Coordinates of C-alpha atoms and ligand atoms in Angstrom, one line a residue:
M185 CA 52.3 45.2 -21.0
S186 CA 48.6 46.8 -20.2
E187 CA 47.9 49.7 -18.0
L188 CA 48.1 49.0 -14.5
L189 CA 45.1 50.6 -12.8
S190 CA 45.7 52.7 -9.7
N191 CA 44.2 52.3 -6.1
F192 CA 42.7 55.5 -4.3
C193 CA 43.8 54.9 -0.8
G194 CA 44.5 57.5 2.0
G195 CA 43.3 60.4 -0.3
R196 CA 45.7 59.8 -3.2
W197 CA 46.2 57.5 -6.3
Q198 CA 48.7 54.8 -5.6
A199 CA 50.1 52.0 -7.9
G200 CA 50.8 48.6 -6.0
C201 CA 54.6 47.7 -6.0
G202 CA 54.0 44.3 -7.7
S203 CA 53.6 43.3 -11.5
G204 CA 49.9 43.0 -10.9
T205 CA 47.0 40.6 -12.0
K206 CA 45.9 40.5 -15.5
L207 CA 42.2 41.1 -16.3
V208 CA 41.2 39.6 -19.3
D209 CA 38.5 39.8 -22.0
P210 CA 36.5 36.3 -21.4
V211 CA 35.5 36.3 -25.2
L212 CA 38.7 37.1 -27.0
G213 CA 41.1 35.9 -24.3
E214 CA 43.2 39.4 -24.4
E215 CA 44.7 41.1 -21.7
L216 CA 43.0 44.4 -20.7
V217 CA 44.5 46.0 -17.9
R218 CA 46.2 45.1 -14.6
V219 CA 45.4 45.4 -10.7
D220 CA 47.7 45.5 -7.8
S221 CA 47.4 46.4 -4.4
A222 CA 50.9 45.1 -2.9
G223 CA 52.9 47.3 -0.9
L224 CA 49.8 49.8 0.0
D225 CA 49.8 51.3 3.5
L226 CA 46.4 49.8 4.4
A227 CA 46.3 50.7 8.2
S228 CA 46.9 54.5 7.3
G229 CA 44.4 54.4 4.3
F230 CA 41.8 52.9 6.7
A231 CA 42.5 55.7 9.3
F232 CA 42.6 58.5 6.6
A233 CA 38.9 57.3 5.5
R234 CA 37.8 56.8 9.2
E235 CA 39.0 60.1 10.3
K236 CA 39.0 62.4 7.6
G237 CA 36.0 61.1 5.5
G238 CA 33.9 60.2 8.6
R239 CA 34.4 63.7 10.1
A240 CA 33.5 65.4 6.7
L241 CA 30.2 63.1 6.2
R242 CA 29.1 63.5 9.8
A243 CA 29.1 67.2 9.4
L244 CA 26.8 67.0 6.5
T245 CA 22.8 66.6 6.9
F246 CA 21.1 63.8 5.1
G247 CA 19.9 66.5 2.5
E248 CA 23.4 67.6 1.8
R249 CA 24.6 63.9 1.7
A250 CA 21.7 63.3 -0.7
A251 CA 22.9 66.2 -3.0
M252 CA 26.4 64.5 -2.9
L253 CA 24.7 61.0 -4.2
T254 CA 22.9 63.0 -7.0
A255 CA 26.0 64.7 -8.0
A256 CA 28.1 61.5 -8.2
G257 CA 25.1 60.0 -10.1
K258 CA 25.4 62.8 -12.8
V259 CA 29.0 62.2 -13.2
L260 CA 28.6 58.6 -13.8
Q261 CA 25.6 59.3 -16.3
A262 CA 28.0 61.3 -18.2
N263 CA 30.6 58.5 -18.7
R264 CA 27.9 55.8 -19.2
D265 CA 29.3 54.9 -22.6
A266 CA 32.7 53.9 -21.2
Y267 CA 31.2 51.9 -18.7
Y268 CA 29.3 49.7 -21.3
E269 CA 32.6 49.4 -23.4
I270 CA 34.6 48.0 -20.4
A271 CA 31.5 45.7 -19.4
V272 CA 31.6 44.0 -22.8
A273 CA 35.4 43.7 -22.7
N274 CA 35.8 42.7 -19.2
S275 CA 32.5 40.8 -18.5
G276 CA 31.6 39.5 -21.8
T277 CA 28.2 40.7 -21.7
V278 CA 25.6 41.6 -24.2
K279 CA 24.1 45.2 -23.8
S280 CA 21.1 44.5 -22.1
D281 CA 23.0 42.5 -19.4
S282 CA 25.5 45.2 -18.8
A283 CA 22.5 47.6 -18.4
V284 CA 21.3 45.4 -15.2
D285 CA 24.8 46.0 -13.8
I286 CA 25.5 49.6 -15.0
D287 CA 22.0 51.3 -15.0
G288 CA 21.1 49.1 -12.0
G289 CA 23.8 50.7 -9.9
L290 CA 22.8 54.2 -11.2
F291 CA 19.1 53.5 -10.5
T292 CA 20.0 52.4 -7.0
L293 CA 22.3 55.4 -6.1
G294 CA 19.5 57.8 -7.5
T295 CA 16.8 56.0 -5.3
Y296 CA 19.0 56.5 -2.3
A297 CA 19.6 60.2 -3.4
R298 CA 16.0 60.9 -3.4
L299 CA 15.2 59.2 -0.1
G300 CA 17.9 61.1 1.3
A301 CA 16.3 64.4 0.2
T302 CA 13.0 63.5 2.2
L303 CA 15.3 62.7 5.6
G304 CA 16.2 66.8 5.1
N305 CA 18.5 68.6 7.6
R306 CA 18.8 66.0 10.3
R307 CA 22.0 64.3 10.9
F308 CA 20.6 61.4 13.0
L309 CA 17.4 59.5 13.1
L310 CA 15.0 58.8 15.8
D311 CA 14.2 55.2 16.4
G312 CA 10.5 54.7 17.4
D313 CA 8.7 56.7 20.1
S314 CA 10.0 57.5 23.5
A315 CA 8.8 55.0 26.2
R316 CA 8.1 55.9 29.9
L317 CA 10.2 54.0 32.3
G318 CA 8.3 54.6 35.4
K319 CA 4.8 55.6 36.8
D320 CA 6.0 59.1 36.3
P321 CA 6.2 60.4 32.5
L322 CA 9.1 62.6 33.5
F323 CA 11.9 60.1 32.9
Q324 CA 11.7 58.4 29.6
S325 CA 13.8 56.3 26.9
Q326 CA 14.2 57.5 23.4
H327 CA 16.2 55.4 20.8
V328 CA 18.2 57.0 18.4
L329 CA 20.3 56.0 15.3
V330 CA 23.8 57.7 15.0
P331 CA 26.1 57.2 12.0
A332 CA 28.7 54.7 12.9
R333 CA 32.2 56.3 13.5
G334 CA 34.2 53.9 11.4
V335 CA 34.8 53.1 8.0
A336 CA 32.8 50.7 5.9
L337 CA 34.7 48.1 4.1
L338 CA 32.6 46.9 1.0
I339 CA 34.0 43.5 -0.7
N340 CA 32.2 42.6 -3.8
A341 CA 31.8 39.7 -6.0
F342 CA 32.6 39.7 -9.7
N343 CA 29.4 39.5 -11.1
F344 CA 28.1 43.0 -10.5
P345 CA 30.9 45.4 -10.2
S346 CA 28.8 48.4 -10.7
W347 CA 25.5 47.5 -9.1
G348 CA 27.5 45.7 -6.1
L349 CA 29.4 49.0 -5.5
W350 CA 26.6 51.4 -5.5
E351 CA 23.8 49.5 -3.6
K352 CA 26.5 49.3 -0.9
A353 CA 28.0 52.7 -1.0
A354 CA 24.7 54.7 -1.4
P355 CA 23.2 53.8 1.8
A356 CA 26.6 54.0 3.4
L357 CA 27.5 57.3 2.2
L358 CA 23.8 58.6 2.8
S359 CA 24.3 57.6 6.6
G360 CA 27.6 59.5 6.9
V361 CA 30.0 56.5 6.7
P362 CA 33.0 56.6 4.6
V363 CA 33.6 53.5 2.3
I364 CA 36.5 51.5 1.2
V365 CA 35.6 49.4 -2.1
K366 CA 37.4 46.1 -2.8
P367 CA 35.9 44.8 -6.1
A368 CA 36.4 41.1 -7.0
T369 CA 39.7 41.2 -9.0
S370 CA 38.4 39.7 -12.3
T371 CA 36.0 42.3 -13.1
A372 CA 37.7 45.3 -11.1
W373 CA 38.1 47.6 -14.2
L374 CA 34.5 49.1 -14.1
A375 CA 34.5 49.6 -10.6
Q376 CA 38.1 51.3 -10.4
R377 CA 36.8 53.5 -13.4
M378 CA 33.5 54.6 -11.8
V379 CA 35.3 55.6 -8.4
K380 CA 38.0 57.3 -10.5
D381 CA 35.3 59.4 -12.5
V382 CA 33.8 60.4 -9.1
V383 CA 36.8 61.0 -7.3
D384 CA 38.2 63.1 -10.2
A385 CA 35.1 65.0 -10.3
N386 CA 35.6 66.1 -6.5
V387 CA 31.7 65.9 -5.8
L388 CA 32.2 63.8 -2.7
A389 CA 33.4 64.8 0.8
P390 CA 37.2 64.3 0.9
G391 CA 38.2 60.8 2.4
S392 CA 34.6 59.5 1.8
L393 CA 35.2 57.1 -1.2
S394 CA 38.4 54.9 -1.6
I395 CA 38.9 51.8 -3.9
I396 CA 41.6 49.0 -3.3
C397 CA 42.0 46.5 -6.5
G398 CA 43.7 43.4 -6.4
S399 CA 44.8 41.0 -3.5
S400 CA 42.7 40.8 -0.3
A401 CA 45.9 39.8 1.6
G402 CA 45.6 41.8 5.0
L403 CA 42.7 43.7 4.0
L404 CA 40.4 43.1 7.2
D405 CA 43.7 43.6 9.5
P406 CA 43.0 47.3 9.8
L407 CA 39.5 46.9 10.8
Q408 CA 38.8 48.6 14.3
P409 CA 35.9 48.1 16.5
F410 CA 33.4 50.8 15.1
D411 CA 34.0 49.8 11.4
L412 CA 31.9 47.6 9.3
V413 CA 32.5 45.3 6.5
A414 CA 29.8 44.3 4.0
F415 CA 30.5 41.3 2.0
T416 CA 29.1 39.6 -1.2
G417 CA 30.5 36.4 -2.4
S418 CA 30.9 32.8 -1.8
A419 CA 30.1 31.0 1.2
E420 CA 33.6 29.9 1.6
T421 CA 35.2 33.4 1.6
A422 CA 32.2 34.4 4.0
A423 CA 33.5 31.7 6.4
V424 CA 36.8 33.4 6.2
I425 CA 35.5 36.9 6.8
R426 CA 33.3 35.8 9.8
S427 CA 36.2 34.1 11.6
H428 CA 38.7 36.9 11.1
P429 CA 39.9 38.4 14.8
A430 CA 38.4 41.8 13.5
V431 CA 34.9 40.4 13.5
T432 CA 35.3 37.8 16.3
R433 CA 37.5 39.7 18.8
R434 CA 37.0 43.6 17.7
S435 CA 33.0 43.0 17.0
V436 CA 33.1 44.6 13.5
R437 CA 29.6 44.4 12.2
A438 CA 29.5 42.1 9.3
N439 CA 26.9 41.7 6.9
V440 CA 27.1 38.6 4.1
E441 CA 25.3 38.2 1.1
A442 CA 26.3 34.4 -0.1
D443 CA 25.2 32.1 -2.8
S444 CA 21.7 30.8 -2.8
I445 CA 19.6 27.8 -4.7
N446 CA 16.4 29.9 -5.3
S447 CA 13.4 28.7 -6.5
A448 CA 10.5 29.2 -8.8
L449 CA 7.2 27.5 -8.1
L450 CA 4.2 27.0 -10.6
M451 CA 1.1 26.7 -8.1
P452 CA -0.9 23.7 -8.1
G453 CA -4.0 23.7 -10.5
E454 CA -2.5 25.7 -13.0
A455 CA -2.9 24.3 -16.5
P456 CA -0.6 23.9 -19.4
G457 CA -0.7 27.1 -21.5
S458 CA -2.5 29.2 -18.7
L459 CA -1.1 32.4 -18.2
A460 CA 0.7 31.8 -15.0
F461 CA 2.4 28.5 -16.6
E462 CA 3.5 30.9 -19.6
L463 CA 4.9 33.4 -17.0
L464 CA 6.8 30.8 -15.3
V465 CA 8.4 29.6 -18.4
K466 CA 9.2 33.1 -19.6
E467 CA 10.7 34.1 -16.2
V468 CA 12.7 30.7 -16.1
V469 CA 14.4 31.3 -19.6
R470 CA 15.1 34.8 -18.7
E471 CA 16.8 34.2 -15.3
M472 CA 18.8 31.2 -16.8
T473 CA 20.2 33.5 -19.5
V474 CA 20.6 37.2 -18.1
K475 CA 24.4 37.4 -17.3
S476 CA 24.8 33.9 -18.4
G477 CA 23.0 32.9 -15.0
Q478 CA 25.7 34.5 -13.1
K479 CA 23.4 36.1 -10.6
C480 CA 23.1 35.4 -7.2
T481 CA 19.3 35.6 -7.5
A482 CA 19.0 33.6 -10.6
I483 CA 16.4 30.5 -10.6
R484 CA 18.4 27.4 -10.0
R485 CA 15.3 24.9 -9.2
I486 CA 11.9 24.9 -10.9
F487 CA 8.9 23.4 -9.2
V488 CA 5.7 22.3 -11.1
P489 CA 3.1 19.7 -10.4
E490 CA 4.1 16.1 -11.5
A491 CA 1.3 16.2 -14.3
L492 CA 3.1 19.1 -15.9
Y493 CA 6.7 18.1 -15.8
E494 CA 6.9 17.0 -19.6
R495 CA 4.9 20.2 -20.6
A496 CA 7.0 22.6 -18.7
S497 CA 10.3 20.7 -19.9
E498 CA 8.9 21.1 -23.6
A499 CA 8.1 24.7 -23.3
I500 CA 11.4 25.8 -21.4
G501 CA 13.3 23.7 -23.6
A502 CA 11.9 25.3 -26.9
Q503 CA 12.6 28.7 -25.6
L504 CA 16.2 28.0 -24.8
A505 CA 16.8 26.5 -28.2
D506 CA 16.2 30.0 -29.6
V507 CA 18.9 31.7 -27.3
T508 CA 22.1 32.7 -29.5
V509 CA 25.2 32.3 -27.5
G510 CA 28.6 34.0 -28.4
N511 CA 30.4 37.3 -28.9
P512 CA 28.5 40.0 -27.2
R513 CA 29.5 42.3 -29.9
S514 CA 28.0 40.3 -32.6
E515 CA 24.6 41.4 -34.0
G516 CA 21.6 39.0 -32.7
V517 CA 23.9 37.4 -29.9
R518 CA 21.7 37.2 -26.7
M519 CA 23.9 35.5 -24.1
G520 CA 27.4 36.4 -23.9
A521 CA 30.1 34.8 -21.9
L522 CA 31.1 33.8 -18.3
V523 CA 33.4 35.8 -16.6
S524 CA 36.5 33.8 -16.8
R525 CA 37.9 30.4 -17.7
T526 CA 37.9 29.6 -13.7
Q527 CA 34.4 30.2 -14.0
L528 CA 33.6 28.1 -17.2
A529 CA 35.7 25.3 -15.6
A530 CA 33.4 25.7 -12.3
V531 CA 30.4 25.3 -14.2
R532 CA 31.3 22.5 -16.1
K533 CA 32.1 20.8 -13.0
G534 CA 29.0 21.7 -11.2
L535 CA 27.0 20.7 -14.2
A536 CA 28.7 17.3 -14.1
L537 CA 27.9 16.8 -10.3
L538 CA 24.2 17.7 -11.0
Q539 CA 24.3 15.2 -13.8
E540 CA 25.0 12.3 -11.6
Q541 CA 21.5 12.7 -10.1
A542 CA 19.7 14.5 -13.0
Q543 CA 19.1 14.1 -16.7
V544 CA 19.5 16.6 -19.5
L545 CA 16.3 18.1 -20.8
H546 CA 17.9 20.8 -22.9
D547 CA 21.6 20.6 -23.6
G548 CA 23.7 23.7 -23.6
A549 CA 26.4 22.0 -25.5
A550 CA 23.9 22.1 -28.8
H551 CA 24.3 25.7 -28.9
E552 CA 26.9 26.7 -31.6
L553 CA 29.0 29.9 -30.5
V554 CA 28.6 32.8 -32.7
D555 CA 31.8 34.7 -33.7
A556 CA 33.5 32.9 -30.6
D557 CA 36.5 30.3 -30.6
P558 CA 35.3 27.7 -28.1
A559 CA 39.1 27.1 -27.3
V560 CA 39.3 30.7 -26.0
A561 CA 36.1 32.2 -25.3
C562 CA 34.2 31.4 -21.7
C563 CA 30.8 31.0 -23.6
V564 CA 28.4 28.2 -22.6
G565 CA 24.9 27.4 -23.8
P566 CA 22.1 27.2 -21.2
T567 CA 21.2 24.0 -19.9
L568 CA 18.0 22.5 -18.4
L569 CA 18.2 19.4 -16.2
G570 CA 15.4 17.5 -14.6
V571 CA 14.8 15.0 -11.8
R572 CA 12.2 12.8 -11.4
D573 CA 12.3 12.0 -7.8
P574 CA 13.4 15.5 -6.3
D575 CA 13.4 13.8 -2.6
A576 CA 16.4 11.7 -3.6
A577 CA 18.3 14.3 -5.5
D578 CA 20.4 16.1 -2.8
R579 CA 23.0 17.9 -5.0
V580 CA 20.1 19.5 -6.9
H581 CA 19.0 21.4 -3.4
E582 CA 22.5 21.9 -2.6
T583 CA 24.8 22.9 -5.5
E584 CA 24.9 26.5 -6.9
V585 CA 26.2 26.1 -10.4
F586 CA 26.8 29.9 -11.3
G587 CA 25.7 29.9 -14.8
P588 CA 23.0 29.2 -17.3
V589 CA 21.8 26.1 -15.6
A590 CA 18.6 25.2 -13.8
T591 CA 16.8 21.9 -12.8
L592 CA 13.1 21.0 -13.1
L593 CA 11.6 19.2 -10.3
P594 CA 8.0 17.7 -10.2
Y595 CA 5.9 17.9 -6.9
R596 CA 2.8 15.7 -5.7
D597 CA 1.1 18.6 -3.7
L598 CA 2.0 22.1 -2.3
A599 CA 3.1 20.8 1.0
H600 CA 5.6 18.6 -0.9
A601 CA 6.7 21.5 -2.8
L602 CA 7.0 23.8 0.1
A603 CA 9.2 21.0 1.8
L604 CA 11.3 20.9 -1.3
V605 CA 12.0 24.6 -1.5
R606 CA 13.0 24.7 2.1
R607 CA 15.7 22.1 1.1
G608 CA 17.7 25.0 -0.3
Q609 CA 18.1 26.1 3.4
G610 CA 17.5 29.7 3.2
S611 CA 17.5 31.5 -0.1
L612 CA 17.6 35.1 -1.6
V613 CA 14.3 34.6 -3.6
A614 CA 11.5 32.5 -4.3
S615 CA 8.9 33.2 -7.1
L616 CA 5.5 32.1 -7.3
Y617 CA 3.2 31.8 -10.3
G618 CA -0.7 31.5 -10.0
S619 CA -4.0 33.2 -10.3
D620 CA -5.5 32.3 -6.7
A621 CA -4.7 35.4 -4.8
A622 CA -5.5 33.8 -1.4
E623 CA -3.5 30.8 -2.0
L624 CA -0.5 33.0 -3.4
A625 CA -0.7 35.1 -0.1
E626 CA -0.6 32.1 2.1
T627 CA 2.1 30.4 0.3
A628 CA 4.2 33.8 0.0
L629 CA 3.8 33.8 4.1
A630 CA 4.8 30.1 4.4
L631 CA 8.2 30.7 2.5
A632 CA 8.8 34.3 4.1
D633 CA 10.9 32.9 7.0
S634 CA 13.3 31.0 4.7
H635 CA 13.5 33.7 1.8
G636 CA 14.5 37.3 1.9
R637 CA 12.2 38.2 -0.9
V638 CA 9.3 36.0 -2.2
H639 CA 8.2 37.4 -5.6
V640 CA 4.6 36.8 -6.6
V641 CA 3.5 36.8 -10.2
S642 CA -0.2 36.6 -11.0
P643 CA -1.8 37.3 -14.5
D644 CA -2.8 40.8 -13.2
V645 CA 0.7 41.9 -12.6
A646 CA 2.2 40.1 -15.8
Q647 CA 3.3 43.4 -17.5
Q648 CA 4.4 45.4 -14.3
Q649 CA 6.0 42.5 -12.2
T650 CA 9.9 43.5 -11.7
G651 CA 11.4 40.3 -12.3
H652 CA 12.3 37.2 -10.2
G653 CA 16.0 38.2 -10.1
N654 CA 16.0 41.8 -10.5
V655 CA 16.9 43.7 -6.9
M656 CA 14.8 46.6 -6.5
P657 CA 16.3 49.0 -4.0
Q658 CA 12.9 49.5 -2.2
S659 CA 12.9 45.8 -1.5
L660 CA 14.9 43.5 1.0
H661 CA 17.8 42.0 -0.7
G662 CA 19.5 39.1 1.3
G663 CA 18.2 35.8 2.6
P664 CA 18.6 33.8 5.9
G665 CA 20.7 30.5 6.4
R666 CA 22.7 29.5 3.2
A667 CA 22.3 32.9 1.6
G668 CA 24.4 34.4 4.3
G669 CA 22.0 35.7 6.7
G670 CA 22.5 39.3 5.5
E671 CA 20.2 42.4 4.8
E672 CA 20.6 45.0 2.2
L673 CA 18.6 47.7 0.7
G674 CA 15.1 47.8 1.4
G675 CA 14.6 51.5 1.1
P676 CA 15.4 53.3 4.3
R677 CA 16.0 50.0 6.2
A678 CA 19.5 49.8 4.6
L679 CA 20.5 52.7 6.8
N680 CA 20.4 50.8 9.7
F681 CA 23.5 48.7 9.2
Y682 CA 25.6 51.9 9.0
H683 CA 24.0 53.3 11.9
R684 CA 24.5 52.5 15.8
R685 CA 21.5 52.4 18.0
S686 CA 21.5 53.8 21.3
A687 CA 18.8 54.5 24.1
V688 CA 18.7 58.0 25.7
Q689 CA 17.4 57.7 29.1
A690 CA 16.4 61.3 30.3
S691 CA 13.9 63.7 31.4
T692 CA 10.9 64.8 29.3
A693 CA 12.8 68.2 28.6
V694 CA 16.1 66.7 27.5
L695 CA 14.1 64.3 25.1
A696 CA 12.1 67.2 23.9
N697 CA 15.6 68.9 22.8
L698 CA 16.8 65.7 21.4
Q699 CA 13.6 65.3 19.3
S700 CA 13.7 68.8 17.7
S701 CA 17.4 68.8 17.1
T702 CA 19.1 68.6 14.0
A703 CA 22.7 68.0 15.6
Ligands
NAP2103 P1 34.5 35.3 -3.8 O1 35.4 34.3 -4.5 O2 33.8 34.7 -2.6 O3 34.9 36.6 -3.8 C1 34.0 37.9 -3.3 C2 35.1 38.7 -2.9 O4 35.8 38.4 -1.7 C3 36.1 39.3 -4.0 O5 36.1 40.6 -4.0 C4 37.4 38.7 -3.6 O6 38.5 39.3 -3.9 C5 37.2 38.8 -2.2 N1 37.9 38.0 -1.2 C6 38.5 36.6 -1.4 N2 39.1 36.2 -0.5 C7 39.1 37.1 0.5 C8 39.5 37.3 1.8 N3 40.4 36.1 2.5 N4 39.3 38.4 2.6 C9 38.7 39.2 2.2 N5 38.1 39.4 0.9 C10 38.3 38.1 0.1 O7 33.0 35.2 -4.7 P2 33.2 35.5 -6.4 O8 33.4 34.4 -7.1 O9 33.5 36.9 -6.5 O10 31.4 35.6 -6.5 C11 30.5 34.6 -6.9 C12 29.7 34.2 -5.6 O11 29.1 35.4 -5.0 C13 28.6 33.2 -6.2 O12 28.6 32.1 -5.1 C14 27.4 34.1 -5.9 O13 26.1 33.3 -5.3 C15 27.8 35.0 -4.6 N6 27.0 36.2 -4.9 C16 26.1 36.5 -4.1 C17 25.2 37.7 -4.1 C18 24.3 38.1 -2.8 O14 23.8 39.5 -2.9 N7 23.9 37.1 -2.2 C19 25.5 38.5 -5.1 C20 26.3 38.2 -6.3 C21 27.2 36.9 -5.9 P3 39.5 38.4 -5.3 O15 38.5 38.5 -6.4 O16 40.6 39.4 -5.4 O17 39.9 37.0 -4.8

């Protein structure tokens, strides 16, 4: 039997009392390790984090918490090679895809460490200026943000075991809130190993970081009114979390990042072969293939002017044909595996559903797998679908196939394109490709209400743009409607979720003390 990974709960490493769930290599089909959370005393584990971890973190200043994050980052850097080995074995990703998760997580952690250092020796934040409440300025109101006196339960999706962990944990810990991490079972190994390295290095305040791997049964039950839950995953699980009594009756604050039918839009008037056209093609191919399309931000719908439909299909198809798929350990393989047989089956099912309304423009099945047995490996080639009548193809606007699949859609004019983009019902990101700065700005604003991020690619930023699907810690991550309605990252904005806002109404003298206080 493989190793059973421990949970860090209540300040000690504890094994579950069940036989555990196997984590499997998605390319070779071999069992790697097991995880199990059966029998853990979750209520006392949550209480330990809330009381011991919370007290210790709130005693520190932002600067001291930032130093803690820096120290954790150093520990993780020192063990980076081991994380790459786990990623290739458990997620089946090629090195550059593992980097998106591992180095993306470290970069985000480092960004919040640097941000925290600029907040210095304070322990709370002022929110705006004081406001007079009457004619006389003597009595005023000042909003303050203080750390939530609870624990943050961080529930993550399978596709980003590292980045998902640190993009949530870094703002929480910097805010002075202890965290309990629940990674998705299928890829929990990397998150468990990272937490183990940091805990064993003893660089964090005691009680501030815990991890529970395995079943989520009963996980939300110990949540108390001042606790928080930050969730990333499917809309179905999000609905379960939203309707849990902790959220509905105890007002536990919940942030949800769910699935999203993201768009890429080539602006009207761009000629085939123009730089904007080429940039769209390149970005679409990258988004379809990075992490085998298992990115919540990946491009799912590609909108081009009607007259460019064939040209776009040919250009994207030609680049997809060069993508080698198979064992990520083999030389020259560019795209590794999906994470599990379950995901492979889900991608095939979603593809079949879309194909009832769309035609295949580039067939992923035509890609021969390199050094991988199709009967075992969860590998699948990239498929480009196309739809001539985008108004009638409702499934394309509603179905997220979480794999290397995207659909090309023609539009008549910009108003038509924007109406079609909005049929995604709220997305994490839309990207625009064009060269008219005024028109790009206007279009970005027109999409801003329904997208957490609008990524504008014009020829002048061709080399510098950070990529449609890359989540930068400086920018907001999240999206309205179907995307879950949540907000993460966005520089200092991420701290808001982990703080409570209160209005202090007092005399000018009291407020002056508060404004100069570092308490
Ligand atoms: P999932 O099945 O919803 O699982 C997400 C997490 O929730 C896992 O840790 C899972 O644990 C846990 N969970 C399941 N049932 C639960 C319950 N009743 N109570 C508490 N936790 C529970 O999603 P997934 O398959 O891992 O991820 C794929 C989806 O995530 C895609 O739809 C993708 O679009 C979305 N996603 C969104 C973002 C974003 O930032 N918006 C980022 C990445 C992925 P177990 O694994 O143990 O079941």
